[in-house]
Tab-separated table of C-alpha atoms in Angstrom:
chain	number	residue	atom	x	y	z
A	19	PHE	CA	-137.971	-93.669	-17.000
A	20	PHE	CA	-136.940	-90.085	-16.339
A	21	PHE	CA	-137.852	-86.745	-17.818
A	22	PHE	CA	-137.458	-82.993	-17.801
A	23	PHE	CA	-140.005	-80.533	-19.206
A	24	PHE	CA	-139.471	-76.788	-19.221
A	25	PHE	CA	-141.973	-73.976	-19.759
A	26	GLN	CA	-141.714	-70.346	-20.849
A	27	ALA	CA	-143.843	-67.815	-18.950
A	28	GLU	CA	-145.825	-67.624	-22.103
A	29	ASP	CA	-129.685	-117.554	-32.974
A	30	GLY	CA	-127.070	-119.725	-32.811
A	31	ILE	CA	-123.220	-120.139	-32.280
A	32	ARG	CA	-120.217	-120.591	-34.524
A	33	ASP	CA	-120.940	-123.295	-37.040
A	34	ALA	CA	-119.403	-126.664	-36.079
A	35	GLN	CA	-116.834	-125.322	-33.659
A	36	GLU	CA	-116.512	-128.571	-31.776
A	37	SER	CA	-113.029	-127.590	-30.590
A	38	ARG	CA	-114.709	-124.860	-28.549
A	39	GLY	CA	-116.930	-127.382	-26.816
A	40	LEU	CA	-119.963	-125.802	-28.467
A	41	GLY	CA	-121.530	-128.994	-29.780
A	42	ASP	CA	-125.181	-128.903	-28.711
A	43	VAL	CA	-125.138	-125.109	-28.334
A	44	TYR	CA	-125.350	-124.870	-32.121
A	45	LYS	CA	-128.461	-123.031	-33.349
A	46	ARG	CA	-129.427	-121.732	-29.954
A	47	GLN	CA	-130.406	-118.100	-29.572
A	48	VAL	CA	-127.317	-116.614	-28.005
A	49	TRP	CA	-127.254	-113.407	-25.971
A	50	VAL	CA	-124.088	-111.663	-24.838
A	51	CYS	CA	-124.240	-110.001	-21.407
A	52	SER	CA	-121.611	-107.317	-20.871
A	53	GLY	CA	-120.770	-104.278	-18.753
A	54	GLN	CA	-119.227	-103.558	-15.382
A	55	SER	CA	-119.700	-104.831	-11.843
A	56	ASN	CA	-123.501	-104.848	-11.671
A	57	MET	CA	-123.513	-107.126	-14.693
A	58	ALA	CA	-120.619	-109.084	-13.207
A	59	PHE	CA	-122.626	-109.438	-9.946
A	60	SER	CA	-122.868	-113.201	-9.569
A	61	MET	CA	-125.750	-115.377	-8.483
A	62	GLY	CA	-124.004	-116.001	-5.172
A	63	VAL	CA	-123.631	-112.411	-3.951
A	64	PRO	CA	-126.968	-112.213	-2.051
A	65	LEU	CA	-125.914	-115.236	-0.014
A	66	VAL	CA	-123.592	-112.949	1.960
A	67	ASP	CA	-126.634	-111.438	3.738
A	68	PRO	CA	-129.584	-113.804	4.315
A	69	ALA	CA	-131.417	-111.142	6.345
A	70	ALA	CA	-131.435	-108.714	3.426
A	71	GLU	CA	-132.664	-111.488	1.152
A	72	ALA	CA	-135.494	-112.242	3.558
A	73	THR	CA	-136.479	-108.570	3.508
A	74	LEU	CA	-136.495	-108.574	-0.296
A	75	GLN	CA	-138.594	-111.719	-0.316
A	76	ARG	CA	-141.198	-110.154	1.987
A	77	ALA	CA	-141.261	-106.877	0.070
A	78	TYR	CA	-141.773	-108.537	-3.314
A	79	GLN	CA	-144.135	-111.371	-2.363
A	80	HIS	CA	-146.850	-110.488	-4.870
A	81	ASP	CA	-145.298	-108.023	-7.282
A	82	PRO	CA	-145.578	-108.773	-11.021
A	83	GLY	CA	-142.475	-106.653	-11.528
A	84	ALA	CA	-140.388	-108.716	-9.137
A	85	SER	CA	-139.578	-111.650	-11.378
A	86	MET	CA	-141.001	-114.054	-13.920
A	87	SER	CA	-143.029	-115.682	-11.127
A	88	GLY	CA	-144.112	-112.446	-9.479
A	89	GLN	CA	-142.110	-113.280	-6.357
A	90	TYR	CA	-138.544	-112.777	-5.214
A	91	VAL	CA	-136.834	-116.176	-5.071
A	92	ASN	CA	-133.910	-116.352	-2.675
A	93	ALA	CA	-130.527	-116.943	-4.247
A	94	SER	CA	-129.961	-120.420	-2.832
A	95	SER	CA	-133.280	-121.645	-4.283
A	96	ALA	CA	-132.615	-120.019	-7.651
A	97	ILE	CA	-129.161	-121.611	-7.845
A	98	ALA	CA	-130.490	-125.023	-6.832
A	99	ALA	CA	-133.183	-124.846	-9.546
A	100	ALA	CA	-130.737	-124.060	-12.371
A	101	GLY	CA	-130.411	-127.730	-13.314
A	102	ASN	CA	-134.094	-127.801	-14.228
A	103	TYR	CA	-133.234	-125.897	-17.414
A	104	PRO	CA	-130.801	-128.078	-19.397
A	105	ASN	CA	-131.637	-126.225	-22.618
A	106	VAL	CA	-129.948	-123.115	-21.295
A	107	ARG	CA	-126.207	-123.097	-21.950
A	108	LEU	CA	-123.727	-120.831	-20.193
A	109	MET	CA	-120.296	-119.469	-20.978
A	110	VAL	CA	-118.241	-117.149	-18.746
A	111	VAL	CA	-115.445	-115.331	-20.551
A	112	GLY	CA	-113.781	-114.059	-17.368
A	113	ASN	CA	-112.167	-110.669	-17.016
A	114	LYS	CA	-109.253	-109.980	-19.342
A	115	HIS	CA	-107.895	-106.796	-17.815
A	116	ASP	CA	-104.593	-106.515	-19.639
A	117	CYS	CA	-104.964	-107.134	-23.356
A	118	PRO	CA	-103.274	-104.331	-25.329
A	119	GLN	CA	-103.882	-105.932	-28.745
A	120	PRO	CA	-107.093	-107.404	-30.196
A	121	LEU	CA	-107.239	-111.112	-29.465
A	122	GLU	CA	-108.368	-113.363	-32.311
A	123	ASP	CA	-109.265	-116.265	-30.054
A	124	TRP	CA	-108.722	-117.599	-26.572
A	125	SER	CA	-106.296	-120.345	-25.713
A	126	ALA	CA	-107.702	-123.848	-25.954
A	127	ASN	CA	-104.945	-125.594	-24.017
A	128	GLY	CA	-104.815	-123.584	-20.810
A	129	THR	CA	-101.884	-121.385	-21.813
A	130	GLY	CA	-102.316	-117.668	-22.324
A	131	LEU	CA	-105.784	-116.137	-22.053
A	132	SER	CA	-108.535	-118.738	-21.806
A	133	VAL	CA	-112.225	-118.584	-20.949
A	134	ALA	CA	-113.134	-118.949	-17.293
A	135	GLN	CA	-115.975	-121.357	-18.053
A	136	PRO	CA	-116.433	-122.950	-21.502
A	137	TRP	CA	-119.920	-123.747	-22.734
A	138	ALA	CA	-121.811	-125.880	-20.243
A	139	ARG	CA	-125.358	-126.851	-19.422
A	140	ALA	CA	-127.049	-124.819	-16.727
A	141	SER	CA	-126.654	-126.505	-13.369
A	142	THR	CA	-126.118	-125.629	-9.740
A	143	SER	CA	-122.361	-125.798	-10.251
A	144	THR	CA	-122.177	-123.859	-13.551
A	145	VAL	CA	-124.448	-121.065	-12.337
A	146	GLY	CA	-122.293	-121.000	-9.212
A	147	SER	CA	-122.698	-119.779	-5.666
A	148	SER	CA	-119.507	-117.787	-5.041
A	149	PRO	CA	-119.850	-114.013	-4.616
A	150	ASP	CA	-118.186	-112.014	-7.377
A	151	VAL	CA	-118.551	-108.574	-8.960
A	152	MET	CA	-115.433	-108.527	-11.139
A	153	GLY	CA	-116.534	-110.707	-14.024
A	154	GLY	CA	-115.534	-114.239	-13.200
A	155	ALA	CA	-111.788	-114.679	-13.261
A	156	ALA	CA	-112.375	-118.382	-12.535
A	157	ALA	CA	-115.209	-120.784	-13.247
A	158	ALA	CA	-116.042	-120.925	-9.537
A	159	ASP	CA	-117.011	-117.239	-9.590
A	160	GLY	CA	-120.150	-118.181	-11.465
A	161	MET	CA	-122.719	-116.620	-13.734
A	162	SER	CA	-123.988	-113.062	-13.946
A	163	ALA	CA	-127.291	-112.888	-12.044
A	164	THR	CA	-128.814	-110.323	-14.414
A	165	CYS	CA	-127.805	-112.420	-17.412
A	166	TRP	CA	-129.179	-115.625	-15.902
A	167	PHE	CA	-132.593	-114.234	-14.937
A	168	PHE	CA	-132.926	-112.465	-18.299
A	169	GLY	CA	-132.031	-115.542	-20.327
A	170	LEU	CA	-134.070	-117.923	-18.196
A	171	GLU	CA	-137.229	-115.895	-18.743
A	172	LEU	CA	-136.657	-115.809	-22.507
A	173	HIS	CA	-136.128	-119.573	-22.497
A	174	VAL	CA	-139.343	-120.213	-20.558
A	175	SER	CA	-141.529	-117.636	-22.295
A	176	GLN	CA	-140.366	-118.278	-25.861
A	177	GLN	CA	-139.803	-122.016	-25.495
A	178	VAL	CA	-136.477	-121.798	-27.305
A	179	PRO	CA	-133.007	-123.033	-26.366
A	180	ILE	CA	-130.891	-120.128	-25.090
A	181	GLY	CA	-127.149	-119.594	-24.871
A	182	LEU	CA	-125.771	-116.939	-22.518
A	183	ILE	CA	-122.273	-115.472	-22.745
A	184	HIS	CA	-121.175	-113.508	-19.684
A	185	SER	CA	-118.371	-111.090	-20.594
A	186	SER	CA	-118.027	-108.229	-18.113
A	187	TYR	CA	-115.445	-106.519	-15.939
A	188	GLY	CA	-116.031	-104.715	-12.637
A	189	GLY	CA	-115.202	-101.015	-12.563
A	190	SER	CA	-114.845	-100.694	-16.339
A	191	ALA	CA	-115.902	-97.648	-18.353
A	192	VAL	CA	-117.622	-97.605	-21.736
A	193	GLU	CA	-114.300	-96.613	-23.331
A	194	ASP	CA	-112.776	-99.915	-22.217
A	195	TRP	CA	-115.263	-101.781	-24.416
A	196	MET	CA	-114.708	-99.706	-27.563
A	197	SER	CA	-112.328	-100.691	-30.330
A	198	ALA	CA	-109.248	-98.507	-30.688
A	199	GLU	CA	-110.344	-97.478	-34.177
A	200	VAL	CA	-113.624	-96.068	-32.896
A	201	LEU	CA	-112.466	-94.606	-29.573
A	202	GLY	CA	-109.300	-92.929	-30.808
A	203	ASP	CA	-107.557	-90.668	-28.333
A	204	GLY	CA	-110.572	-88.562	-27.425
A	205	GLY	CA	-109.180	-85.587	-29.307
A	206	SER	CA	-111.065	-83.123	-31.479
A	207	ALA	CA	-110.593	-85.279	-34.577
A	208	THR	CA	-112.494	-88.205	-33.051
A	209	ALA	CA	-116.215	-88.825	-33.419
A	210	CYS	CA	-116.789	-88.217	-29.701
A	211	PRO	CA	-114.207	-85.692	-28.482
A	212	GLY	CA	-113.667	-85.567	-24.744
A	213	ALA	CA	-111.538	-86.951	-21.965
A	214	VAL	CA	-111.181	-90.725	-21.893
A	215	THR	CA	-112.568	-91.962	-18.577
A	216	SER	CA	-110.115	-93.363	-16.081
A	217	SER	CA	-111.492	-96.588	-14.619
A	218	MET	CA	-110.513	-99.962	-13.220
A	219	GLY	CA	-110.353	-101.155	-16.809
A	220	LEU	CA	-108.100	-99.930	-19.597
A	221	PRO	CA	-109.294	-98.123	-22.742
A	222	THR	CA	-110.124	-100.612	-25.539
A	223	GLN	CA	-108.623	-103.537	-23.653
A	224	GLN	CA	-111.876	-105.159	-22.523
A	225	TYR	CA	-112.938	-105.022	-26.157
A	226	ASN	CA	-109.628	-106.559	-27.223
A	227	GLY	CA	-109.780	-109.484	-24.813
A	228	GLN	CA	-113.466	-110.030	-24.116
A	229	ILE	CA	-115.405	-108.989	-27.231
A	230	ARG	CA	-113.072	-109.363	-30.218
A	231	PRO	CA	-112.771	-113.174	-29.850
A	232	LEU	CA	-116.573	-113.457	-29.933
A	233	LEU	CA	-117.107	-111.647	-33.215
A	234	ASN	CA	-117.472	-114.812	-35.314
A	235	THR	CA	-120.038	-116.206	-32.894
A	236	THR	CA	-123.563	-115.741	-34.239
A	237	ILE	CA	-125.689	-113.969	-31.641
A	238	LYS	CA	-129.276	-112.836	-31.197
A	239	GLY	CA	-128.396	-109.678	-29.277
A	240	VAL	CA	-126.595	-107.996	-26.382
A	241	VAL	CA	-127.674	-106.784	-22.959
A	242	TRP	CA	-125.513	-104.079	-21.395
A	243	TYR	CA	-125.326	-103.020	-17.729
A	244	GLN	CA	-122.690	-100.317	-17.370
A	245	GLY	CA	-122.508	-96.611	-16.582
A	246	GLU	CA	-121.448	-96.128	-12.980
A	247	SER	CA	-117.827	-95.497	-14.005
A	248	ASN	CA	-119.049	-92.809	-16.419
A	249	ALA	CA	-121.289	-91.032	-13.884
A	250	GLY	CA	-121.769	-87.352	-14.637
A	251	GLN	CA	-121.532	-87.822	-18.400
A	252	ASP	CA	-124.522	-87.188	-20.612
A	253	ALA	CA	-123.858	-86.207	-24.233
A	254	LEU	CA	-120.344	-87.697	-24.215
A	255	TYR	CA	-121.613	-91.041	-22.952
A	256	SER	CA	-124.477	-91.034	-25.456
A	257	CYS	CA	-122.012	-90.419	-28.259
A	258	ARG	CA	-119.579	-93.128	-27.207
A	259	PHE	CA	-122.203	-95.692	-26.296
A	260	GLY	CA	-123.913	-95.072	-29.634
A	261	GLN	CA	-120.584	-95.461	-31.445
A	262	MET	CA	-119.867	-98.661	-29.529
A	263	MET	CA	-123.232	-100.182	-30.424
A	264	ALA	CA	-122.797	-99.338	-34.112
A	265	ASP	CA	-119.249	-100.743	-34.143
A	266	TRP	CA	-120.208	-103.981	-32.394
A	267	ARG	CA	-123.134	-104.504	-34.749
A	268	ALA	CA	-121.044	-103.967	-37.874
A	269	ARG	CA	-118.180	-106.168	-36.674
A	270	TRP	CA	-120.445	-108.995	-35.465
A	271	HIS	CA	-122.369	-108.963	-38.749
A	272	ALA	CA	-119.142	-109.109	-40.754
A	273	GLY	CA	-117.472	-111.628	-38.465
A	274	THR	CA	-120.331	-114.106	-38.807
A	275	GLY	CA	-120.691	-113.699	-42.568
A	276	GLY	CA	-124.075	-112.061	-42.133
A	277	GLY	CA	-125.285	-114.635	-39.619
A	278	THR	CA	-125.729	-111.951	-36.971
A	279	ASP	CA	-128.258	-109.233	-37.767
A	280	SER	CA	-126.444	-106.022	-38.721
A	281	ASN	CA	-128.873	-104.159	-36.466
A	282	PHE	CA	-129.208	-106.699	-33.678
A	283	PRO	CA	-131.146	-105.665	-30.547
A	284	PHE	CA	-129.224	-104.046	-27.711
A	285	GLY	CA	-130.742	-104.063	-24.237
A	286	LEU	CA	-129.507	-101.716	-21.530
A	287	VAL	CA	-130.003	-101.128	-17.830
A	288	GLN	CA	-130.206	-97.564	-16.560
A	289	ILE	CA	-127.985	-97.581	-13.515
A	290	GLY	CA	-129.415	-97.998	-10.062
A	291	PRO	CA	-128.434	-96.082	-6.920
A	292	HIS	CA	-124.978	-94.642	-7.404
A	293	GLN	CA	-124.426	-92.620	-4.226
A	294	ALA	CA	-125.945	-95.575	-2.384
A	295	SER	CA	-125.454	-94.317	1.149
A	296	THR	CA	-128.512	-92.315	2.141
A	297	PRO	CA	-132.058	-92.178	0.748
A	298	GLY	CA	-133.417	-89.244	-1.199
A	299	ARG	CA	-131.657	-86.892	-3.526
A	300	GLY	CA	-128.699	-86.369	-1.237
A	301	SER	CA	-126.388	-83.721	-2.621
A	302	ASP	CA	-127.550	-81.963	-5.755
A	303	SER	CA	-124.171	-82.634	-7.324
A	304	GLY	CA	-124.508	-86.361	-6.630
A	305	SER	CA	-128.004	-86.558	-8.065
A	306	ASN	CA	-126.952	-84.403	-11.010
A	307	ALA	CA	-124.186	-86.887	-11.808
A	308	THR	CA	-126.504	-89.888	-11.515
A	309	PHE	CA	-129.266	-88.270	-13.545
A	310	ALA	CA	-126.787	-87.213	-16.236
A	311	ILE	CA	-125.545	-90.731	-16.880
A	312	ARG	CA	-129.075	-92.153	-16.794
A	313	MET	CA	-130.037	-89.691	-19.514
A	314	GLY	CA	-126.790	-90.352	-21.380
A	315	GLN	CA	-127.630	-94.042	-21.427
A	316	THR	CA	-130.728	-93.250	-23.528
A	317	ASP	CA	-129.383	-90.466	-25.793
A	318	ASP	CA	-131.240	-87.941	-23.601
A	319	PHE	CA	-134.683	-89.412	-24.219
A	320	GLY	CA	-134.961	-91.006	-20.780
A	321	TYR	CA	-136.325	-94.211	-22.294
A	322	ALA	CA	-135.569	-96.845	-24.929
A	323	PRO	CA	-136.342	-97.735	-27.635
A	324	ASN	CA	-136.411	-94.210	-29.022
A	325	SER	CA	-136.100	-92.520	-32.398
A	326	ALA	CA	-132.303	-92.279	-32.156
A	327	TRP	CA	-131.806	-95.878	-31.026
A	328	PRO	CA	-134.844	-97.807	-32.318
A	329	ARG	CA	-133.276	-101.260	-31.874
A	330	THR	CA	-132.695	-100.905	-28.156
A	331	PHE	CA	-134.752	-101.893	-25.134
A	332	MET	CA	-134.330	-100.923	-21.520
A	333	ALA	CA	-134.791	-101.784	-17.863
A	334	THR	CA	-134.684	-99.272	-15.050
A	335	ALA	CA	-133.004	-100.057	-11.728
A	336	PHE	CA	-133.165	-96.697	-9.963
A	337	ASP	CA	-135.811	-97.885	-7.479
A	338	LEU	CA	-134.037	-101.086	-6.434
A	339	ALA	CA	-131.854	-99.884	-3.560
A	340	ASN	CA	-130.866	-102.544	-1.041
A	341	PRO	CA	-132.845	-102.845	2.196
A	342	VAL	CA	-131.771	-100.750	5.174
A	343	GLY	CA	-128.739	-102.277	6.870
A	344	THR	CA	-127.756	-104.619	4.032
A	345	LYS	CA	-124.272	-106.071	4.343
A	346	CYS	CA	-123.333	-104.857	0.906
A	347	PHE	CA	-120.726	-106.669	-1.163
A	348	ALA	CA	-117.923	-104.467	-2.522
A	349	GLY	CA	-120.098	-101.386	-1.963
A	350	CYS	CA	-123.840	-100.694	-1.886
A	351	VAL	CA	-123.788	-99.609	-5.512
A	352	HIS	CA	-124.265	-103.351	-6.085
A	353	ILE	CA	-127.984	-103.893	-5.709
A	354	PHE	CA	-129.068	-107.368	-4.616
A	355	ASN	CA	-132.353	-107.519	-6.513
A	356	LYS	CA	-131.052	-108.622	-9.888
A	357	GLN	CA	-134.162	-110.732	-10.400
A	358	ALA	CA	-136.179	-107.574	-10.998
A	359	VAL	CA	-133.487	-106.223	-13.342
A	360	GLY	CA	-133.401	-109.439	-15.371
A	361	HIS	CA	-137.201	-109.604	-15.461
A	362	ARG	CA	-137.531	-106.000	-16.639
A	363	LEU	CA	-134.994	-106.633	-19.395
A	364	ALA	CA	-136.775	-109.824	-20.390
A	365	VAL	CA	-140.267	-108.330	-20.692
A	366	ALA	CA	-138.798	-105.450	-22.700
A	367	ALA	CA	-137.158	-107.949	-25.047
A	368	ARG	CA	-140.289	-110.062	-25.207
A	369	ARG	CA	-142.188	-107.060	-26.536
A	370	SER	CA	-139.607	-105.345	-28.739
A	371	VAL	CA	-137.588	-108.326	-29.991
A	372	TYR	CA	-140.049	-111.220	-29.911
A	373	ALA	CA	-143.216	-109.157	-30.631
A	374	GLU	CA	-145.047	-110.671	-27.686
A	375	ASP	CA	-148.134	-108.831	-26.445
A	376	VAL	CA	-146.794	-107.852	-23.028
A	377	VAL	CA	-146.212	-104.504	-21.372
A	378	GLY	CA	-142.491	-104.095	-21.914
A	379	ALA	CA	-141.868	-100.577	-20.623
A	380	GLY	CA	-143.231	-97.905	-18.352
A	381	PRO	CA	-145.382	-95.046	-19.620
A	382	VAL	CA	-143.611	-92.427	-21.752
A	383	VAL	CA	-144.289	-88.705	-21.328
A	384	LEU	CA	-146.112	-87.095	-24.259
A	385	SER	CA	-146.547	-83.600	-22.835
A	386	ALA	CA	-146.360	-81.535	-19.654
A	387	LEU	CA	-148.540	-78.439	-19.637
A	388	PRO	CA	-148.854	-75.775	-16.930
A	389	SER	CA	-152.287	-74.456	-15.999
A	390	ASN	CA	-153.292	-71.580	-18.261
A	391	ASP	CA	-154.289	-69.183	-15.516
A	392	THR	CA	-151.776	-69.296	-12.678
A	393	HIS	CA	-149.013	-71.696	-13.797
A	394	GLN	CA	-149.300	-73.303	-10.365
A	395	THR	CA	-150.154	-76.837	-11.537
A	396	VAL	CA	-148.776	-79.075	-14.281
A	397	THR	CA	-150.635	-81.824	-16.161
A	398	ILE	CA	-148.353	-84.591	-17.417
A	399	ARG	CA	-149.785	-86.806	-20.157
A	400	TYR	CA	-148.395	-90.251	-20.934
A	401	GLU	CA	-148.345	-92.726	-23.793
A	402	LEU	CA	-149.166	-95.997	-22.072
A	403	GLY	CA	-147.270	-98.501	-24.193
A	404	GLY	CA	-150.027	-101.091	-24.155
A	405	SER	CA	-150.783	-100.945	-20.438
A	406	LYS	CA	-154.309	-100.436	-19.104
A	407	GLY	CA	-153.390	-97.172	-17.457
A	408	ILE	CA	-151.185	-95.544	-14.876
A	409	GLN	CA	-151.252	-97.089	-11.454
A	410	LEU	CA	-149.876	-94.738	-8.824
A	411	ARG	CA	-147.858	-96.615	-6.224
A	412	GLY	CA	-147.198	-93.551	-4.094
A	413	GLY	CA	-146.702	-89.824	-4.339
A	414	TYR	CA	-142.942	-89.562	-4.558
A	415	GLY	CA	-140.653	-88.630	-7.424
A	416	PHE	CA	-142.044	-85.466	-9.019
A	417	GLU	CA	-140.411	-82.088	-8.537
A	418	VAL	CA	-141.286	-78.621	-9.848
A	419	CYS	CA	-139.124	-75.574	-10.366
A	420	TYR	CA	-140.227	-72.020	-9.608
A	421	LEU	CA	-138.962	-68.903	-11.334
A	422	PRO	CA	-140.270	-65.315	-11.290
A	423	LEU	CA	-142.681	-64.541	-14.094
A	424	ASN	CA	-140.250	-62.096	-15.701
A	425	ALA	CA	-137.286	-64.485	-15.535
A	426	SER	CA	-138.053	-66.641	-18.555
A	427	GLN	CA	-134.472	-66.280	-19.787
A	428	SER	CA	-132.966	-67.516	-16.502
A	429	TRP	CA	-133.051	-71.172	-17.504
A	430	PRO	CA	-131.875	-73.636	-16.393
A	431	CYS	CA	-133.460	-73.626	-12.983
A	432	PRO	CA	-130.822	-73.485	-10.254
A	433	ASP	CA	-130.744	-76.468	-7.904
A	434	SER	CA	-132.247	-74.354	-5.121
A	435	SER	CA	-135.389	-73.671	-7.194
A	436	TRP	CA	-136.506	-77.300	-7.334
A	437	VAL	CA	-139.003	-78.447	-4.702
A	438	ASN	CA	-140.926	-81.673	-4.150
A	439	ALA	CA	-144.289	-81.829	-5.875
A	440	THR	CA	-147.598	-83.281	-4.708
A	441	ILE	CA	-149.929	-85.273	-6.946
A	442	ILE	CA	-153.357	-83.643	-6.839
A	443	GLY	CA	-155.079	-85.599	-9.591
A	444	SER	CA	-154.666	-88.444	-12.061
A	445	SER	CA	-156.449	-90.416	-14.746
A	446	ALA	CA	-155.564	-93.429	-16.871
A	447	ASP	CA	-153.013	-91.372	-18.802
A	448	THR	CA	-152.386	-88.176	-16.817
A	449	VAL	CA	-150.906	-87.010	-13.536
A	450	VAL	CA	-151.470	-83.494	-12.171
A	451	VAL	CA	-148.892	-82.061	-9.774
A	452	THR	CA	-148.235	-78.889	-7.846
A	453	SER	CA	-145.739	-77.763	-5.253
A	454	GLN	CA	-145.920	-79.575	-1.944
A	455	HIS	CA	-145.949	-76.286	-0.042
A	456	GLY	CA	-147.203	-73.780	-2.605
A	457	PRO	CA	-145.116	-71.169	-4.428
A	458	PRO	CA	-142.106	-69.710	-2.640
A	459	PRO	CA	-142.406	-66.242	-1.088
A	460	GLY	CA	-142.422	-63.364	-3.545
A	461	SER	CA	-144.809	-62.107	-6.173
A	462	GLY	CA	-145.168	-63.655	-9.592
A	463	ASN	CA	-143.414	-66.984	-8.979
A	464	ILE	CA	-144.639	-69.604	-11.437
A	465	ILE	CA	-143.835	-73.238	-12.168
A	466	ALA	CA	-141.198	-73.118	-14.896
A	467	GLY	CA	-140.346	-76.826	-15.137
A	468	VAL	CA	-141.139	-80.307	-13.892
A	469	ARG	CA	-138.985	-83.385	-13.572
A	470	TYR	CA	-139.386	-86.958	-12.378
A	471	GLY	CA	-136.944	-89.556	-11.155
A	472	PHE	CA	-134.102	-87.162	-10.374
A	473	ASP	CA	-133.480	-88.877	-7.036
A	474	ASP	CA	-130.344	-90.982	-6.873
A	475	MET	CA	-132.016	-93.812	-4.951
A	476	PRO	CA	-135.788	-93.767	-4.456
A	477	SER	CA	-136.736	-96.939	-2.610
A	478	ILE	CA	-139.681	-98.633	-0.927
A	479	PHE	CA	-137.290	-99.441	1.925
A	480	TYR	CA	-136.851	-95.744	2.727
A	481	GLY	CA	-140.456	-94.639	2.204
A	482	THR	CA	-139.516	-93.005	-1.103
A	483	GLY	CA	-140.776	-95.506	-3.641
A	484	PRO	CA	-141.422	-93.889	-7.031
A	485	ALA	CA	-144.988	-92.939	-7.845
A	486	VAL	CA	-145.268	-94.176	-11.423
């Protein structure tokens, strides 16, 4: 989760579609996994760097946030174990980059646009071991790692058959997944006026070729991992993502004759490291762009579900940078530890969708109050979301902003006014911070704001693991 506070000085699949090879997938709980390359990131990608995997395995040996088992399982073992779960079914749509008109259905005879992998039981071969971040143009490219780990945990924890549809495309923007009717041309007459993002995808065409043919498939919900191509956007992304969710829900409900909930749950992943080259905040402009899209992904709340999007749930990935020296695949923006991402999504769904008594989210900020006398400390109070209390894992992540006492109208704080904060106290539901080095030179400087999680890539591997 992320926040800013500012102060003034005062269940199933298409009925009987045997021609689709659905057969025993009927009446499973089906989840659609969509987005760009981090969702497309296949189970086989970590195999390109066994040393990085070994580092991840050591770092997350006994971490309940690491995976369903509390440990990082190397990719080869996870792939080999896939056949132990025959009641999980997989389908890989495969990227459909050039689809200018909405597609009613895919080709069943191998001509035209066809699915990369039709419905199949989970196995070593269907999960796949080839590295891919583009969305599976061929069956050999395999299954989305985030999708697999998310769905597997739901299958095990809920003891229900699960179907997983992987439909993503590397480098795509949110606009590429919106219907033409909803996106429009981005002009002032549209619901979300603004420039249409240029990406590796094409506006509306991923929707046309990868979502439209699914709309008469009854689903339980969607998980969405996308945002890197829209970095720097906040309000515009919130508007378009919100419009996309509403459109998908309405069309899926109509397309399945009411079989799909008209307000089905929508999970999302706040993007991980985007600059992905050096630890820490890096350039203010880079962190500004990353922070903006992370906030845009949650309608500026910093967390989900929230009052604007109550039927959403969320996983963070900002702390999951690759180990130092990782041989990254198609860029270090692709984090290897998708087990943690899938696990975080799953526990969030277990709480918000399946009403299971688990901690499904991090603590949410209720208030941030400066000290009454000097305004040199800030007490941040949290709503714990069912957890037993805040457990500080370190001291990193908080920053405070100083402004002169008589400069209350000079908001927002300029980048140069933000400094790292030190935690000087905590309780089960509060954290107290102050400046690491005291107020800057000059009389009357007071703390005017506090923020957390602004860093592009905090990471345990760089000594900058987040505190909360």
